One Martini backbone bead per residue (centre of mass of N, CA, C, O) as a GRO file, in nm:
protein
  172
    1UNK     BB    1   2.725  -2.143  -1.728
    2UNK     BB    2   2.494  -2.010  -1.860
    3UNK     BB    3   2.269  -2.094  -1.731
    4UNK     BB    4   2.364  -1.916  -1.459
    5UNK     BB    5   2.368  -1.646  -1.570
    6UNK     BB    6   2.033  -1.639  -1.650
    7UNK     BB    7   1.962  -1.697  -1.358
    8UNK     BB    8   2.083  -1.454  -1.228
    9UNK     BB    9   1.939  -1.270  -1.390
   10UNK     BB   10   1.672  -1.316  -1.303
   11UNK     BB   11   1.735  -1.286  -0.989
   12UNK     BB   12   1.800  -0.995  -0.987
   13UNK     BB   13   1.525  -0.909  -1.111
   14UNK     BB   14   1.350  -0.984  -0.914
   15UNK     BB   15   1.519  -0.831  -0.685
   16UNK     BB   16   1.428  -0.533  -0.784
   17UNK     BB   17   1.123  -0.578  -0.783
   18UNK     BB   18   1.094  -0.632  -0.500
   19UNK     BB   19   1.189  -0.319  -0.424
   20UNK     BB   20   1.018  -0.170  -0.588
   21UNK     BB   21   0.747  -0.233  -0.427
   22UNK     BB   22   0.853  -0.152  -0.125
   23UNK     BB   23   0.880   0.122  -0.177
   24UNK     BB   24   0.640   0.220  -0.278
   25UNK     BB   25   0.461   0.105  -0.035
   26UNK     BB   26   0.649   0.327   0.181
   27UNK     BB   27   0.511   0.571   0.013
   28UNK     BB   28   0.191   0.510   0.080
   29UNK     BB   29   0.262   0.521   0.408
   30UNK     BB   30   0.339   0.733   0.387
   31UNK     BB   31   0.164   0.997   0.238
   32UNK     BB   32  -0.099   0.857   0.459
   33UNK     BB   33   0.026   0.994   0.742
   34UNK     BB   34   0.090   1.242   0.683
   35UNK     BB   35  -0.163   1.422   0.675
   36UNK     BB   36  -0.183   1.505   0.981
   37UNK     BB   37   0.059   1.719   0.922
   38UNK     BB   38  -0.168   1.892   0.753
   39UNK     BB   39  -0.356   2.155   0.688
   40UNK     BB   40  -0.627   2.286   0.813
   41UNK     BB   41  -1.029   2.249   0.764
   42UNK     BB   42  -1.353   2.301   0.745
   43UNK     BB   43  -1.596   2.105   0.689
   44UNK     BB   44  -1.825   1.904   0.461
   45UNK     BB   45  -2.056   1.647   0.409
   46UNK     BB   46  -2.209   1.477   0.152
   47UNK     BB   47  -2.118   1.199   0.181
   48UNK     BB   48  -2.190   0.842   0.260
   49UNK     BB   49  -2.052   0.529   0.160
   50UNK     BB   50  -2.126   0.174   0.244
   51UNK     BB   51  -1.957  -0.127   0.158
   52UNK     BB   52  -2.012  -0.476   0.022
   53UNK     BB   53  -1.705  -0.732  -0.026
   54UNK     BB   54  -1.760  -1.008  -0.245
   55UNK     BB   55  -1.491  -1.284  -0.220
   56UNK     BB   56  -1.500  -1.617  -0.418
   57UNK     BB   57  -1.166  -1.650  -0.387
   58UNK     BB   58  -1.140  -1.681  -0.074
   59UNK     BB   59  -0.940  -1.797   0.169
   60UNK     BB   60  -1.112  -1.944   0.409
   61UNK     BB   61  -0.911  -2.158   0.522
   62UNK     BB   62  -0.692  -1.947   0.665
   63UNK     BB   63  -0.908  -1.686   0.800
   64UNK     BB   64  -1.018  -1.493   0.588
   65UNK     BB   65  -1.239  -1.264   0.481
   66UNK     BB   66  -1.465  -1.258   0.203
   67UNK     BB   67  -1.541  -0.970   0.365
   68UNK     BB   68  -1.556  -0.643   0.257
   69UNK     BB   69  -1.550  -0.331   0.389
   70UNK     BB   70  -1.641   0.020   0.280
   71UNK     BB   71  -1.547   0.348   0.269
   72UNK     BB   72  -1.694   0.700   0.094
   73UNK     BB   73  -1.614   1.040   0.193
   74UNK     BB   74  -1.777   1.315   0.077
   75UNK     BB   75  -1.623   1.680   0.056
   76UNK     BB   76  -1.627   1.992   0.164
   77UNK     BB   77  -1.408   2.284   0.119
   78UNK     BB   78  -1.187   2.560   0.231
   79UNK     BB   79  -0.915   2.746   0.081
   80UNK     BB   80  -0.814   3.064   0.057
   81UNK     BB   81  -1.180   3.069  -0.100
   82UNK     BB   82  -1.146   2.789  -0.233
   83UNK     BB   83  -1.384   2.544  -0.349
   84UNK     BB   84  -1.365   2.208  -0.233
   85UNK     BB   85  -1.395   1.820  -0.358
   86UNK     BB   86  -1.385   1.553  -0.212
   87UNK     BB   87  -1.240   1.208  -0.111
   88UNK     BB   88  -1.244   0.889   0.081
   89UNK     BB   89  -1.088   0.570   0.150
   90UNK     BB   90  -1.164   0.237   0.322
   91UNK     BB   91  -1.113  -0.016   0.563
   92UNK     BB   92  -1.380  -0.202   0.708
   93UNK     BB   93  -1.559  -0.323   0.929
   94UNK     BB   94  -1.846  -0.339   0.966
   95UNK     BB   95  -1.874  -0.193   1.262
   96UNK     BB   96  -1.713   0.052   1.156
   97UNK     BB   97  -1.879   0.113   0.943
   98UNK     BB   98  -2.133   0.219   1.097
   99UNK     BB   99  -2.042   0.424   1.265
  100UNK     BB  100  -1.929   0.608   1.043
  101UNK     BB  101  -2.231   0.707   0.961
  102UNK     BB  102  -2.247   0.830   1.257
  103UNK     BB  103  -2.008   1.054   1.181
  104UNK     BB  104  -2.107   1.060   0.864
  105UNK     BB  105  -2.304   1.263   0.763
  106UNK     BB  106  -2.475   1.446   0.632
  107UNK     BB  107  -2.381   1.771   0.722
  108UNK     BB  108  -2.120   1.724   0.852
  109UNK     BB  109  -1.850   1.840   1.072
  110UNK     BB  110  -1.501   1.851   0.989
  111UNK     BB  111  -1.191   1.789   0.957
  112UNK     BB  112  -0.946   1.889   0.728
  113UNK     BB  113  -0.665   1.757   0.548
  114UNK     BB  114  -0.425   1.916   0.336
  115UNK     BB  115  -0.252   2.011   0.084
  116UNK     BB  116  -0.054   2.236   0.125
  117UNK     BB  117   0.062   2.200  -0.235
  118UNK     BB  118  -0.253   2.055  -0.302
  119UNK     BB  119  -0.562   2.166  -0.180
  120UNK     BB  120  -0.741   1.906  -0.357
  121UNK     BB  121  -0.613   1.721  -0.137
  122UNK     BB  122  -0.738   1.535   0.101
  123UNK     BB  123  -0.860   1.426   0.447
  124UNK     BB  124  -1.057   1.266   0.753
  125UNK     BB  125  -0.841   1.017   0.784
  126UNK     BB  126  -0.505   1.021   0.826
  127UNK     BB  127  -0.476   0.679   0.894
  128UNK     BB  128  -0.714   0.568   0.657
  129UNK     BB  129  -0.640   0.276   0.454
  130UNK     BB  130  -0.718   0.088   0.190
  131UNK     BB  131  -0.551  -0.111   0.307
  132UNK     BB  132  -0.549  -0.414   0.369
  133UNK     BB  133  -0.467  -0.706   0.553
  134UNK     BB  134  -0.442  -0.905   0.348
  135UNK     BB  135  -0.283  -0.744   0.124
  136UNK     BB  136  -0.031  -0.691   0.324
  137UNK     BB  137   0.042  -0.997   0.319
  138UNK     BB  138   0.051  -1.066   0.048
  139UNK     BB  139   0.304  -0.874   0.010
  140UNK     BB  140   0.466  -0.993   0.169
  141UNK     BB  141   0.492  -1.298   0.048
  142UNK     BB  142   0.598  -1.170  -0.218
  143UNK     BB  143   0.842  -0.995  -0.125
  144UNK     BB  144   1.031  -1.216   0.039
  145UNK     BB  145   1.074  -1.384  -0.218
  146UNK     BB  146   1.212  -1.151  -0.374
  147UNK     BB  147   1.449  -1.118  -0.202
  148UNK     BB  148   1.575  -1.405  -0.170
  149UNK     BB  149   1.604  -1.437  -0.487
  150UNK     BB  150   1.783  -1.225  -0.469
  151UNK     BB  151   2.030  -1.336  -0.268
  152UNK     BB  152   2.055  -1.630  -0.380
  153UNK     BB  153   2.188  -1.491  -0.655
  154UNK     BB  154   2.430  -1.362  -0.508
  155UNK     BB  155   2.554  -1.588  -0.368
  156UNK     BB  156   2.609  -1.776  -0.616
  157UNK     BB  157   2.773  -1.569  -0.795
  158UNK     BB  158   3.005  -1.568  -0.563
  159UNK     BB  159   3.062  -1.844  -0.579
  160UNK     BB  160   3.125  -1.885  -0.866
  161UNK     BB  161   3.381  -1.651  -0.849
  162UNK     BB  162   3.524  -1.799  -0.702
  163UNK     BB  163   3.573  -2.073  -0.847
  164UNK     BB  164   3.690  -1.973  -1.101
  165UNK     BB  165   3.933  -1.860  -0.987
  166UNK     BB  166   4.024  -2.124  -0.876
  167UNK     BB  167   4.031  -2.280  -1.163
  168UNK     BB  168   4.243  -2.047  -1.285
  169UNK     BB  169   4.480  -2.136  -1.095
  170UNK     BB  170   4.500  -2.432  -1.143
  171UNK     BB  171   4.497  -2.362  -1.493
  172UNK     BB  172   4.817  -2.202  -1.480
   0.00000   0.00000   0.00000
């Protein structure tokens, strides 16, 4: 009975932990979507870097493609008087990593979405996240199975206790 509680324990804890993961990430995509949503600014491109990042350690046998490009485009703005310096970085396909250096040129004009109360935090594409979809997947099977068993924890749990009481109740 001992070793049933450990592990109770154990997959409760994995199942929080599994939650707390969940949460951040919902947090970090609706964060990432409000852009869209905070007030503009006229901005100016200061640079754009577009890079390949090879993962020499990725499963290629499974489809995922080892080659990730980036794009991280430095921007100045001005809100209030106050003129402010930001960046955003994201994940793209090569080819759409080239688009993007002939739309972000050094000196070109774009909109800034602006954080209405820390207007030092800024994007020029609210929709783009760094988060890859690999690594989206990847978080998909890590956090499935940490629901998974954290609910076979809590079913085990009242398994247990239902027997216990009748157990309790024959041996009254």
């Amino acid at each position: 009975m001992r070793i049933v509680k450990v592990l109770l324990r154990l997959l409760l804890g994995i199942f929080l932990v599994g939650i707390g993961v969940m949460v951040i990430g919902l947090l970090f995509y609706e964060t990432a979507d409000t852009g869209a949503q905070w007030p503009t600014a006229q901005g100016t491109i200061v640079s754009l870097h577009a890079w390949e990042e090879i993962d020499d350690d990725a499963p290629i046998s499974v489809g995922f493609s080892s080659r990730d490009w980036f794009v991280t485009v430095s921007f100045e703005y001005e809100v209030n008087g106050v003129r402010y310096s930001w960046f955003q970085q994201w994940y793209e396909s090569k080819a759409e990593a080239e688009k993007e250096q002939l739309k972000y040129s050094a000196g070109a004009i774009v909109t800034v979405h602006y954080h209405p109360e820390i207007p030092a935090i800024a994007v020029v594409e609210p929709t783009k996240h760094f988060l890859t979809w690999a690594d989206l997947i990847f978080y998909l099977l890590f956090i499935i199975p940490l629901i998974g068993g954290g609910v076979s924890g809590i079913i085990l749990a009242l398994h247990d206790l239902l027997n216990g009481y009748k157990n309790r109740i024959r041996y009254r």
